[in-house]
Amino acid sequence: MATEADYERLSNWAHMLNPDANIDRRNCQRVVKMEVLSLGIARTGTLSMQEALTILGYPNTYHYSSIFANVRDADMWNTALRAKYQGRGKPFGRQEWDQLLGHCGAITDVPAICFWRELLDAYPDVKVVLVERDEDSWFKSCCALIDGVLNPLGRYVLRYTDPYGFGRIINCGGLWIEGLFGSIDSARAKANARAAYRKHNSEIKATVPHDRLLLYRLGSGWEPLCDFLGKPIPEVPFPNRNDSRTLELAFKHLIARTVRRSLINIAVVFGGGAVAFGAVWKYLAR
């Protein structure tokens, strides 16, 4: 049973509760400087890092949960993911990244970290933070994430009954999992996850100049991050968000909300169909 503390942690996924902004980012441009790429793979404290970077003054730090605030973002992410991993369409360059992330001073989490090389090319002066976590604890948490994203109810039912909202978002989840872990089959994705984690981290370490890279160990607090970024240490505890319990609650809340929306969509479709059928029947009976 969910406790009051559970719902306080779930408040970090408040985007789920707010109206969709419905912004077409392709009509946008860069309005703030991109300064920090936090490139730790999913389940390395990415939501905590989002909040930490926000506290330090970086505007609109982008995280997967940001898509819930503007579902049309998923359309651009899905286009970028298909171009990168499936060779379908033109890869994103500086123009597209400025459109999609032009309001952001920093990024963290998937799907953005899938494009770390592209973002480094687009923003060569950024500072890079690589958050690392004990591999065994990361793997356990990542498996729960994979199971949540690839849940059969979501993939085979709800993405079709709520195509505008959940469908777009879960398609993005499937694309980044297939891109990073090589499969949208849950068992295969898990089997590939450890190697993908090591490869992701080692390639970043081999690519980013040492003076622009902070290797941050999860749980290290404010000091190493603030020293690296040249920021004063905030007078608040370092955030600790999105633990396994919170992730579980987030998925449950998302599924429950999507089921409600799906029932409304189904009622509208069948209600409209019944009205149309009645009109046709009445016409033919004249």
PDB file of C-alpha atoms in Angstrom:
ATOM      1  CA  MET A   1       0.000   0.000   0.000  1.00  0.00           C
ATOM      2  CA  ALA A   2       1.341   3.462  -0.911  1.00  0.00           C
ATOM      3  CA  THR A   3       2.365   5.674   1.990  1.00  0.00           C
ATOM      4  CA  GLU A   4       2.456   9.463   2.283  1.00  0.00           C
ATOM      5  CA  ALA A   5       6.234   9.305   1.754  1.00  0.00           C
ATOM      6  CA  ASP A   6       5.664   7.304  -1.436  1.00  0.00           C
ATOM      7  CA  TYR A   7       3.436  10.016  -2.861  1.00  0.00           C
ATOM      8  CA  GLU A   8       5.905  12.722  -1.850  1.00  0.00           C
ATOM      9  CA  ARG A   9       8.571  10.932  -3.894  1.00  0.00           C
ATOM     10  CA  LEU A  10       6.119  10.477  -6.758  1.00  0.00           C
ATOM     11  CA  SER A  11       5.670  14.261  -6.872  1.00  0.00           C
ATOM     12  CA  ASN A  12       8.929  14.340  -8.846  1.00  0.00           C
ATOM     13  CA  TRP A  13       6.939  12.810 -11.707  1.00  0.00           C
ATOM     14  CA  ALA A  14       4.436  15.689 -11.465  1.00  0.00           C
ATOM     15  CA  HIS A  15       4.597  16.106 -15.241  1.00  0.00           C
ATOM     16  CA  MET A  16       2.214  13.142 -15.361  1.00  0.00           C
ATOM     17  CA  LEU A  17      -0.399  15.163 -13.501  1.00  0.00           C
ATOM     18  CA  ASN A  18      -0.117  18.422 -15.449  1.00  0.00           C
ATOM     19  CA  PRO A  19      -1.823  19.340 -18.736  1.00  0.00           C
ATOM     20  CA  ASP A  20       0.182  18.660 -21.886  1.00  0.00           C
ATOM     21  CA  ALA A  21       1.899  21.848 -23.118  1.00  0.00           C
ATOM     22  CA  ASN A  22       1.382  20.700 -26.753  1.00  0.00           C
ATOM     23  CA  ILE A  23       4.419  22.610 -28.082  1.00  0.00           C
ATOM     24  CA  ASP A  24       5.822  21.732 -31.500  1.00  0.00           C
ATOM     25  CA  ARG A  25       9.554  22.017 -30.814  1.00  0.00           C
ATOM     26  CA  ARG A  26      10.354  22.175 -34.519  1.00  0.00           C
ATOM     27  CA  ASN A  27       9.120  25.747 -34.374  1.00  0.00           C
ATOM     28  CA  CYS A  28      11.553  26.534 -31.530  1.00  0.00           C
ATOM     29  CA  GLN A  29      15.184  27.622 -31.333  1.00  0.00           C
ATOM     30  CA  ARG A  30      17.889  27.907 -28.709  1.00  0.00           C
ATOM     31  CA  VAL A  31      17.101  30.498 -26.051  1.00  0.00           C
ATOM     32  CA  VAL A  32      19.535  29.423 -23.287  1.00  0.00           C
ATOM     33  CA  LYS A  33      23.079  28.070 -23.448  1.00  0.00           C
ATOM     34  CA  MET A  34      23.588  24.301 -23.217  1.00  0.00           C
ATOM     35  CA  GLU A  35      26.163  23.916 -20.439  1.00  0.00           C
ATOM     36  CA  VAL A  36      26.084  20.412 -18.922  1.00  0.00           C
ATOM     37  CA  LEU A  37      25.605  16.914 -20.289  1.00  0.00           C
ATOM     38  CA  SER A  38      24.993  14.446 -17.458  1.00  0.00           C
ATOM     39  CA  LEU A  39      25.527  11.216 -19.357  1.00  0.00           C
ATOM     40  CA  GLY A  40      24.989   8.495 -16.789  1.00  0.00           C
ATOM     41  CA  ILE A  41      22.842   5.716 -18.238  1.00  0.00           C
ATOM     42  CA  ALA A  42      19.264   5.276 -16.982  1.00  0.00           C
ATOM     43  CA  ARG A  43      18.986   4.174 -13.319  1.00  0.00           C
ATOM     44  CA  THR A  44      22.170   5.926 -12.217  1.00  0.00           C
ATOM     45  CA  GLY A  45      20.367   8.631 -10.282  1.00  0.00           C
ATOM     46  CA  THR A  46      19.300  10.594 -13.341  1.00  0.00           C
ATOM     47  CA  LEU A  47      16.208  12.139 -11.729  1.00  0.00           C
ATOM     48  CA  SER A  48      18.287  13.125  -8.703  1.00  0.00           C
ATOM     49  CA  MET A  49      20.819  14.697 -11.060  1.00  0.00           C
ATOM     50  CA  GLN A  50      18.052  16.555 -12.874  1.00  0.00           C
ATOM     51  CA  GLU A  51      16.916  18.107  -9.610  1.00  0.00           C
ATOM     52  CA  ALA A  52      20.504  18.823  -8.526  1.00  0.00           C
ATOM     53  CA  LEU A  53      21.305  20.641 -11.767  1.00  0.00           C
ATOM     54  CA  THR A  54      18.054  22.585 -11.486  1.00  0.00           C
ATOM     55  CA  ILE A  55      18.962  23.657  -7.944  1.00  0.00           C
ATOM     56  CA  LEU A  56      22.349  24.802  -9.285  1.00  0.00           C
ATOM     57  CA  GLY A  57      20.590  27.097 -11.741  1.00  0.00           C
ATOM     58  CA  TYR A  58      20.582  25.233 -15.044  1.00  0.00           C
ATOM     59  CA  PRO A  59      17.190  25.884 -16.668  1.00  0.00           C
ATOM     60  CA  ASN A  60      14.861  23.067 -17.708  1.00  0.00           C
ATOM     61  CA  THR A  61      17.316  20.196 -17.246  1.00  0.00           C
ATOM     62  CA  TYR A  62      15.921  17.540 -19.568  1.00  0.00           C
ATOM     63  CA  HIS A  63      15.011  14.062 -18.298  1.00  0.00           C
ATOM     64  CA  TYR A  64      12.788  11.340 -19.743  1.00  0.00           C
ATOM     65  CA  SER A  65      10.024  12.551 -17.428  1.00  0.00           C
ATOM     66  CA  SER A  66      10.139  15.900 -19.272  1.00  0.00           C
ATOM     67  CA  ILE A  67       8.337  14.234 -22.176  1.00  0.00           C
ATOM     68  CA  PHE A  68       5.228  13.957 -20.004  1.00  0.00           C
ATOM     69  CA  ALA A  69       5.082  17.754 -19.863  1.00  0.00           C
ATOM     70  CA  ASN A  70       5.102  18.017 -23.656  1.00  0.00           C
ATOM     71  CA  VAL A  71       4.174  14.752 -25.340  1.00  0.00           C
ATOM     72  CA  ARG A  72       5.010  16.083 -28.810  1.00  0.00           C
ATOM     73  CA  ASP A  73       8.672  15.925 -27.769  1.00  0.00           C
ATOM     74  CA  ALA A  74       8.346  12.160 -28.194  1.00  0.00           C
ATOM     75  CA  ASP A  75       7.740  12.643 -31.909  1.00  0.00           C
ATOM     76  CA  MET A  76      11.145  14.291 -32.341  1.00  0.00           C
ATOM     77  CA  TRP A  77      12.899  11.812 -30.067  1.00  0.00           C
ATOM     78  CA  ASN A  78      11.364   8.910 -31.980  1.00  0.00           C
ATOM     79  CA  THR A  79      12.498  10.416 -35.271  1.00  0.00           C
ATOM     80  CA  ALA A  80      16.014  10.873 -33.903  1.00  0.00           C
ATOM     81  CA  LEU A  81      16.139   7.344 -32.447  1.00  0.00           C
ATOM     82  CA  ARG A  82      14.964   5.751 -35.692  1.00  0.00           C
ATOM     83  CA  ALA A  83      17.547   7.724 -37.669  1.00  0.00           C
ATOM     84  CA  LYS A  84      20.377   6.731 -35.314  1.00  0.00           C
ATOM     85  CA  TYR A  85      19.616   3.085 -34.696  1.00  0.00           C
ATOM     86  CA  GLN A  86      17.565   2.054 -37.726  1.00  0.00           C
ATOM     87  CA  GLY A  87      18.970   4.292 -40.463  1.00  0.00           C
ATOM     88  CA  ARG A  88      15.530   5.727 -41.144  1.00  0.00           C
ATOM     89  CA  GLY A  89      15.733   9.420 -41.952  1.00  0.00           C
ATOM     90  CA  LYS A  90      18.312  12.138 -41.488  1.00  0.00           C
ATOM     91  CA  PRO A  91      20.388  12.177 -38.276  1.00  0.00           C
ATOM     92  CA  PHE A  92      19.874  15.201 -36.046  1.00  0.00           C
ATOM     93  CA  GLY A  93      22.378  18.038 -36.175  1.00  0.00           C
ATOM     94  CA  ARG A  94      22.781  21.302 -34.295  1.00  0.00           C
ATOM     95  CA  GLN A  95      19.602  22.772 -35.787  1.00  0.00           C
ATOM     96  CA  GLU A  96      17.394  19.909 -34.603  1.00  0.00           C
ATOM     97  CA  TRP A  97      18.998  19.790 -31.151  1.00  0.00           C
ATOM     98  CA  ASP A  98      18.471  23.531 -30.761  1.00  0.00           C
ATOM     99  CA  GLN A  99      14.824  23.026 -31.647  1.00  0.00           C
ATOM    100  CA  LEU A 100      14.230  20.129 -29.277  1.00  0.00           C
ATOM    101  CA  LEU A 101      16.486  21.223 -26.401  1.00  0.00           C
ATOM    102  CA  GLY A 102      16.804  24.955 -26.969  1.00  0.00           C
ATOM    103  CA  HIS A 103      15.075  25.751 -23.678  1.00  0.00           C
ATOM    104  CA  CYS A 104      17.458  23.491 -21.716  1.00  0.00           C
ATOM    105  CA  GLY A 105      20.723  24.362 -20.023  1.00  0.00           C
ATOM    106  CA  ALA A 106      21.514  20.716 -19.230  1.00  0.00           C
ATOM    107  CA  ILE A 107      20.380  17.162 -19.983  1.00  0.00           C
ATOM    108  CA  THR A 108      20.304  13.852 -18.187  1.00  0.00           C
ATOM    109  CA  ASP A 109      18.771  10.389 -18.688  1.00  0.00           C
ATOM    110  CA  VAL A 110      17.461   8.626 -21.774  1.00  0.00           C
ATOM    111  CA  PRO A 111      16.728   9.282 -24.549  1.00  0.00           C
ATOM    112  CA  ALA A 112      19.131  12.254 -24.555  1.00  0.00           C
ATOM    113  CA  ILE A 113      22.150  10.241 -23.384  1.00  0.00           C
ATOM    114  CA  CYS A 114      21.741   7.944 -26.409  1.00  0.00           C
ATOM    115  CA  PHE A 115      23.000  10.920 -28.434  1.00  0.00           C
ATOM    116  CA  TRP A 116      25.985  11.885 -26.333  1.00  0.00           C
ATOM    117  CA  ARG A 117      28.367  11.990 -29.295  1.00  0.00           C
ATOM    118  CA  GLU A 118      25.955  14.090 -31.343  1.00  0.00           C
ATOM    119  CA  LEU A 119      25.365  16.482 -28.456  1.00  0.00           C
ATOM    120  CA  LEU A 120      29.105  16.843 -27.867  1.00  0.00           C
ATOM    121  CA  ASP A 121      29.528  17.736 -31.541  1.00  0.00           C
ATOM    122  CA  ALA A 122      26.670  20.238 -31.351  1.00  0.00           C
ATOM    123  CA  TYR A 123      27.847  21.816 -28.066  1.00  0.00           C
ATOM    124  CA  PRO A 124      31.629  21.357 -27.912  1.00  0.00           C
ATOM    125  CA  ASP A 125      32.113  23.612 -24.866  1.00  0.00           C
ATOM    126  CA  VAL A 126      29.814  21.740 -22.475  1.00  0.00           C
ATOM    127  CA  LYS A 127      30.963  20.114 -19.265  1.00  0.00           C
ATOM    128  CA  VAL A 128      30.250  16.392 -18.953  1.00  0.00           C
ATOM    129  CA  VAL A 129      29.246  14.487 -15.832  1.00  0.00           C
ATOM    130  CA  LEU A 130      29.279  10.688 -15.928  1.00  0.00           C
ATOM    131  CA  VAL A 131      27.430   9.224 -12.962  1.00  0.00           C
ATOM    132  CA  GLU A 132      28.533   5.684 -12.128  1.00  0.00           C
ATOM    133  CA  ARG A 133      26.859   3.173  -9.857  1.00  0.00           C
ATOM    134  CA  ASP A 134      27.725  -0.255  -8.524  1.00  0.00           C
ATOM    135  CA  GLU A 135      27.010  -2.484 -11.501  1.00  0.00           C
ATOM    136  CA  ASP A 136      25.063  -5.147  -9.629  1.00  0.00           C
ATOM    137  CA  SER A 137      22.683  -2.658  -7.998  1.00  0.00           C
ATOM    138  CA  TRP A 138      22.370  -0.791 -11.296  1.00  0.00           C
ATOM    139  CA  PHE A 139      21.517  -4.008 -13.158  1.00  0.00           C
ATOM    140  CA  LYS A 140      18.778  -4.954 -10.688  1.00  0.00           C
ATOM    141  CA  SER A 141      17.215  -1.505 -11.015  1.00  0.00           C
ATOM    142  CA  CYS A 142      17.623  -1.465 -14.791  1.00  0.00           C
ATOM    143  CA  CYS A 143      15.841  -4.813 -15.112  1.00  0.00           C
ATOM    144  CA  ALA A 144      12.832  -3.324 -13.309  1.00  0.00           C
ATOM    145  CA  LEU A 145      12.890  -0.403 -15.737  1.00  0.00           C
ATOM    146  CA  ILE A 146      13.070  -2.705 -18.767  1.00  0.00           C
ATOM    147  CA  ASP A 147      10.144  -4.779 -17.450  1.00  0.00           C
ATOM    148  CA  GLY A 148       8.110  -1.617 -16.909  1.00  0.00           C
ATOM    149  CA  VAL A 149       8.748  -0.151 -20.344  1.00  0.00           C
ATOM    150  CA  LEU A 150       8.245  -3.464 -22.167  1.00  0.00           C
ATOM    151  CA  ASN A 151       5.170  -4.466 -20.163  1.00  0.00           C
ATOM    152  CA  PRO A 152       2.925  -6.417 -22.594  1.00  0.00           C
ATOM    153  CA  LEU A 153      -0.213  -4.538 -21.484  1.00  0.00           C
ATOM    154  CA  GLY A 154       1.425  -1.261 -22.442  1.00  0.00           C
ATOM    155  CA  ARG A 155       3.101  -2.388 -25.650  1.00  0.00           C
ATOM    156  CA  TYR A 156       0.322  -4.492 -27.123  1.00  0.00           C
ATOM    157  CA  VAL A 157      -2.833  -2.806 -25.796  1.00  0.00           C
ATOM    158  CA  LEU A 158      -2.534   0.619 -24.210  1.00  0.00           C
ATOM    159  CA  ARG A 159      -0.304   2.207 -26.829  1.00  0.00           C
ATOM    160  CA  TYR A 160      -3.129   1.585 -29.321  1.00  0.00           C
ATOM    161  CA  THR A 161      -6.005   2.610 -27.048  1.00  0.00           C
ATOM    162  CA  ASP A 162      -4.203   5.839 -26.029  1.00  0.00           C
ATOM    163  CA  PRO A 163      -2.049   6.564 -29.091  1.00  0.00           C
ATOM    164  CA  TYR A 164      -1.674  10.315 -28.604  1.00  0.00           C
ATOM    165  CA  GLY A 165      -0.288  10.159 -25.069  1.00  0.00           C
ATOM    166  CA  PHE A 166       0.909   6.784 -23.845  1.00  0.00           C
ATOM    167  CA  GLY A 167       1.514   5.453 -27.343  1.00  0.00           C
ATOM    168  CA  ARG A 168       4.036   8.135 -28.215  1.00  0.00           C
ATOM    169  CA  ILE A 169       5.807   7.873 -24.875  1.00  0.00           C
ATOM    170  CA  ILE A 170       6.043   4.069 -24.775  1.00  0.00           C
ATOM    171  CA  ASN A 171       7.234   3.969 -28.395  1.00  0.00           C
ATOM    172  CA  CYS A 172      10.099   6.212 -27.294  1.00  0.00           C
ATOM    173  CA  GLY A 173      10.847   3.810 -24.442  1.00  0.00           C
ATOM    174  CA  GLY A 174      10.969   0.836 -26.766  1.00  0.00           C
ATOM    175  CA  LEU A 175      13.216   2.650 -29.231  1.00  0.00           C
ATOM    176  CA  TRP A 176      15.841   3.682 -26.681  1.00  0.00           C
ATOM    177  CA  ILE A 177      15.879   0.206 -25.090  1.00  0.00           C
ATOM    178  CA  GLU A 178      16.346  -1.400 -28.497  1.00  0.00           C
ATOM    179  CA  GLY A 179      19.043   1.140 -29.349  1.00  0.00           C
ATOM    180  CA  LEU A 180      21.056   0.799 -26.138  1.00  0.00           C
ATOM    181  CA  PHE A 181      20.408  -2.844 -25.275  1.00  0.00           C
ATOM    182  CA  GLY A 182      19.956  -4.305 -28.749  1.00  0.00           C
ATOM    183  CA  SER A 183      16.460  -5.744 -28.410  1.00  0.00           C
ATOM    184  CA  ILE A 184      12.861  -5.020 -27.466  1.00  0.00           C
ATOM    185  CA  ASP A 185      12.581  -8.529 -26.090  1.00  0.00           C
ATOM    186  CA  SER A 186      12.815  -8.132 -22.328  1.00  0.00           C
ATOM    187  CA  ALA A 187      15.019 -11.189 -21.713  1.00  0.00           C
ATOM    188  CA  ARG A 188      17.457 -10.271 -24.487  1.00  0.00           C
ATOM    189  CA  ALA A 189      17.617  -6.631 -23.432  1.00  0.00           C
ATOM    190  CA  LYS A 190      18.507  -7.711 -19.891  1.00  0.00           C
ATOM    191  CA  ALA A 191      21.107 -10.149 -21.188  1.00  0.00           C
ATOM    192  CA  ASN A 192      22.784  -7.315 -23.094  1.00  0.00           C
ATOM    193  CA  ALA A 193      22.430  -4.653 -20.401  1.00  0.00           C
ATOM    194  CA  ARG A 194      25.672  -5.144 -18.463  1.00  0.00           C
ATOM    195  CA  ALA A 195      27.828  -5.040 -21.592  1.00  0.00           C
ATOM    196  CA  ALA A 196      25.954  -1.955 -22.804  1.00  0.00           C
ATOM    197  CA  TYR A 197      26.505  -0.226 -19.458  1.00  0.00           C
ATOM    198  CA  ARG A 198      30.253  -0.863 -19.560  1.00  0.00           C
ATOM    199  CA  LYS A 199      30.528   0.142 -23.218  1.00  0.00           C
ATOM    200  CA  HIS A 200      28.611   3.379 -22.683  1.00  0.00           C
ATOM    201  CA  ASN A 201      30.803   4.418 -19.754  1.00  0.00           C
ATOM    202  CA  SER A 202      34.117   3.358 -21.282  1.00  0.00           C
ATOM    203  CA  GLU A 203      33.473   5.179 -24.569  1.00  0.00           C
ATOM    204  CA  ILE A 204      32.619   8.407 -22.787  1.00  0.00           C
ATOM    205  CA  LYS A 205      35.784   8.149 -20.670  1.00  0.00           C
ATOM    206  CA  ALA A 206      37.862   7.533 -23.792  1.00  0.00           C
ATOM    207  CA  THR A 207      36.300  10.418 -25.726  1.00  0.00           C
ATOM    208  CA  VAL A 208      35.713  13.375 -23.415  1.00  0.00           C
ATOM    209  CA  PRO A 209      38.826  15.387 -22.435  1.00  0.00           C
ATOM    210  CA  HIS A 210      39.667  14.871 -18.770  1.00  0.00           C
ATOM    211  CA  ASP A 211      39.414  18.562 -17.937  1.00  0.00           C
ATOM    212  CA  ARG A 212      35.790  18.580 -19.100  1.00  0.00           C
ATOM    213  CA  LEU A 213      34.739  15.279 -17.522  1.00  0.00           C
ATOM    214  CA  LEU A 214      33.635  14.550 -13.967  1.00  0.00           C
ATOM    215  CA  LEU A 215      33.405  10.905 -12.967  1.00  0.00           C
ATOM    216  CA  TYR A 216      30.758  11.142 -10.278  1.00  0.00           C
ATOM    217  CA  ARG A 217      30.026   8.220  -7.971  1.00  0.00           C
ATOM    218  CA  LEU A 218      26.367   7.967  -6.999  1.00  0.00           C
ATOM    219  CA  GLY A 219      25.984   9.137  -3.415  1.00  0.00           C
ATOM    220  CA  SER A 220      28.984  11.521  -3.405  1.00  0.00           C
ATOM    221  CA  GLY A 221      26.899  14.582  -2.545  1.00  0.00           C
ATOM    222  CA  TRP A 222      27.315  18.195  -3.634  1.00  0.00           C
ATOM    223  CA  GLU A 223      31.033  18.843  -3.228  1.00  0.00           C
ATOM    224  CA  PRO A 224      32.556  17.096  -6.286  1.00  0.00           C
ATOM    225  CA  LEU A 225      29.751  18.293  -8.555  1.00  0.00           C
ATOM    226  CA  CYS A 226      29.908  21.905  -7.374  1.00  0.00           C
ATOM    227  CA  ASP A 227      33.718  21.979  -7.528  1.00  0.00           C
ATOM    228  CA  PHE A 228      33.594  20.757 -11.123  1.00  0.00           C
ATOM    229  CA  LEU A 229      30.857  23.162 -12.220  1.00  0.00           C
ATOM    230  CA  GLY A 230      32.177  26.143 -10.280  1.00  0.00           C
ATOM    231  CA  LYS A 231      29.006  26.504  -8.231  1.00  0.00           C
ATOM    232  CA  PRO A 232      28.566  27.219  -4.512  1.00  0.00           C
ATOM    233  CA  ILE A 233      27.319  24.287  -2.450  1.00  0.00           C
ATOM    234  CA  PRO A 234      23.552  24.694  -1.863  1.00  0.00           C
ATOM    235  CA  GLU A 235      22.197  24.807   1.651  1.00  0.00           C
ATOM    236  CA  VAL A 236      19.893  21.851   0.983  1.00  0.00           C
ATOM    237  CA  PRO A 237      20.593  18.106   0.973  1.00  0.00           C
ATOM    238  CA  PHE A 238      21.594  16.531  -2.314  1.00  0.00           C
ATOM    239  CA  PRO A 239      18.433  15.114  -3.925  1.00  0.00           C
ATOM    240  CA  ASN A 240      17.673  11.397  -3.639  1.00  0.00           C
ATOM    241  CA  ARG A 241      14.911  10.757  -6.118  1.00  0.00           C
ATOM    242  CA  ASN A 242      13.340   7.959  -8.104  1.00  0.00           C
ATOM    243  CA  ASP A 243      14.433   4.928  -6.097  1.00  0.00           C
ATOM    244  CA  SER A 244      12.991   1.547  -7.046  1.00  0.00           C
ATOM    245  CA  ARG A 245       9.830   2.090  -4.977  1.00  0.00           C
ATOM    246  CA  THR A 246       9.200   5.438  -6.679  1.00  0.00           C
ATOM    247  CA  LEU A 247       9.754   3.922 -10.114  1.00  0.00           C
ATOM    248  CA  GLU A 248       7.248   1.193  -9.304  1.00  0.00           C
ATOM    249  CA  LEU A 249       4.683   3.790  -8.200  1.00  0.00           C
ATOM    250  CA  ALA A 250       5.325   5.896 -11.301  1.00  0.00           C
ATOM    251  CA  PHE A 251       4.613   2.956 -13.605  1.00  0.00           C
ATOM    252  CA  LYS A 252       1.464   2.054 -11.661  1.00  0.00           C
ATOM    253  CA  HIS A 253       0.231   5.637 -11.814  1.00  0.00           C
ATOM    254  CA  LEU A 254       1.010   5.897 -15.531  1.00  0.00           C
ATOM    255  CA  ILE A 255      -0.811   2.639 -16.325  1.00  0.00           C
ATOM    256  CA  ALA A 256      -3.835   3.646 -14.238  1.00  0.00           C
ATOM    257  CA  ARG A 257      -4.048   7.051 -15.927  1.00  0.00           C
ATOM    258  CA  THR A 258      -3.651   5.485 -19.353  1.00  0.00           C
ATOM    259  CA  VAL A 259      -6.396   2.926 -18.674  1.00  0.00           C
ATOM    260  CA  ARG A 260      -8.737   5.783 -17.738  1.00  0.00           C
ATOM    261  CA  ARG A 261      -7.888   7.679 -20.904  1.00  0.00           C
ATOM    262  CA  SER A 262      -8.210   4.509 -22.962  1.00  0.00           C
ATOM    263  CA  LEU A 263     -11.717   3.888 -21.631  1.00  0.00           C
ATOM    264  CA  ILE A 264     -12.686   7.427 -22.587  1.00  0.00           C
ATOM    265  CA  ASN A 265     -11.188   6.980 -26.061  1.00  0.00           C
ATOM    266  CA  ILE A 266     -12.991   3.666 -26.534  1.00  0.00           C
ATOM    267  CA  ALA A 267     -16.275   5.185 -25.357  1.00  0.00           C
ATOM    268  CA  VAL A 268     -15.875   8.076 -27.798  1.00  0.00           C
ATOM    269  CA  VAL A 269     -15.089   5.742 -30.697  1.00  0.00           C
ATOM    270  CA  PHE A 270     -17.935   3.337 -29.979  1.00  0.00           C
ATOM    271  CA  GLY A 271     -20.300   6.155 -29.045  1.00  0.00           C
ATOM    272  CA  GLY A 272     -19.537   7.935 -32.284  1.00  0.00           C
ATOM    273  CA  GLY A 273     -19.912   4.676 -34.170  1.00  0.00           C
ATOM    274  CA  ALA A 274     -23.292   4.041 -32.578  1.00  0.00           C
ATOM    275  CA  VAL A 275     -24.489   7.531 -33.515  1.00  0.00           C
ATOM    276  CA  ALA A 276     -23.269   7.081 -37.093  1.00  0.00           C
ATOM    277  CA  PHE A 277     -24.884   3.645 -37.323  1.00  0.00           C
ATOM    278  CA  GLY A 278     -28.151   5.064 -36.006  1.00  0.00           C
ATOM    279  CA  ALA A 279     -28.100   7.866 -38.551  1.00  0.00           C
ATOM    280  CA  VAL A 280     -27.425   5.456 -41.422  1.00  0.00           C
ATOM    281  CA  TRP A 281     -30.147   3.066 -40.233  1.00  0.00           C
ATOM    282  CA  LYS A 282     -32.624   5.928 -39.974  1.00  0.00           C
ATOM    283  CA  TYR A 283     -31.738   7.117 -43.472  1.00  0.00           C
ATOM    284  CA  LEU A 284     -32.136   3.649 -44.983  1.00  0.00           C
ATOM    285  CA  ALA A 285     -35.454   3.137 -43.211  1.00  0.00           C
ATOM    286  CA  ARG A 286     -37.021   6.212 -44.802  1.00  0.00           C
TER     287      ARG A 286
END
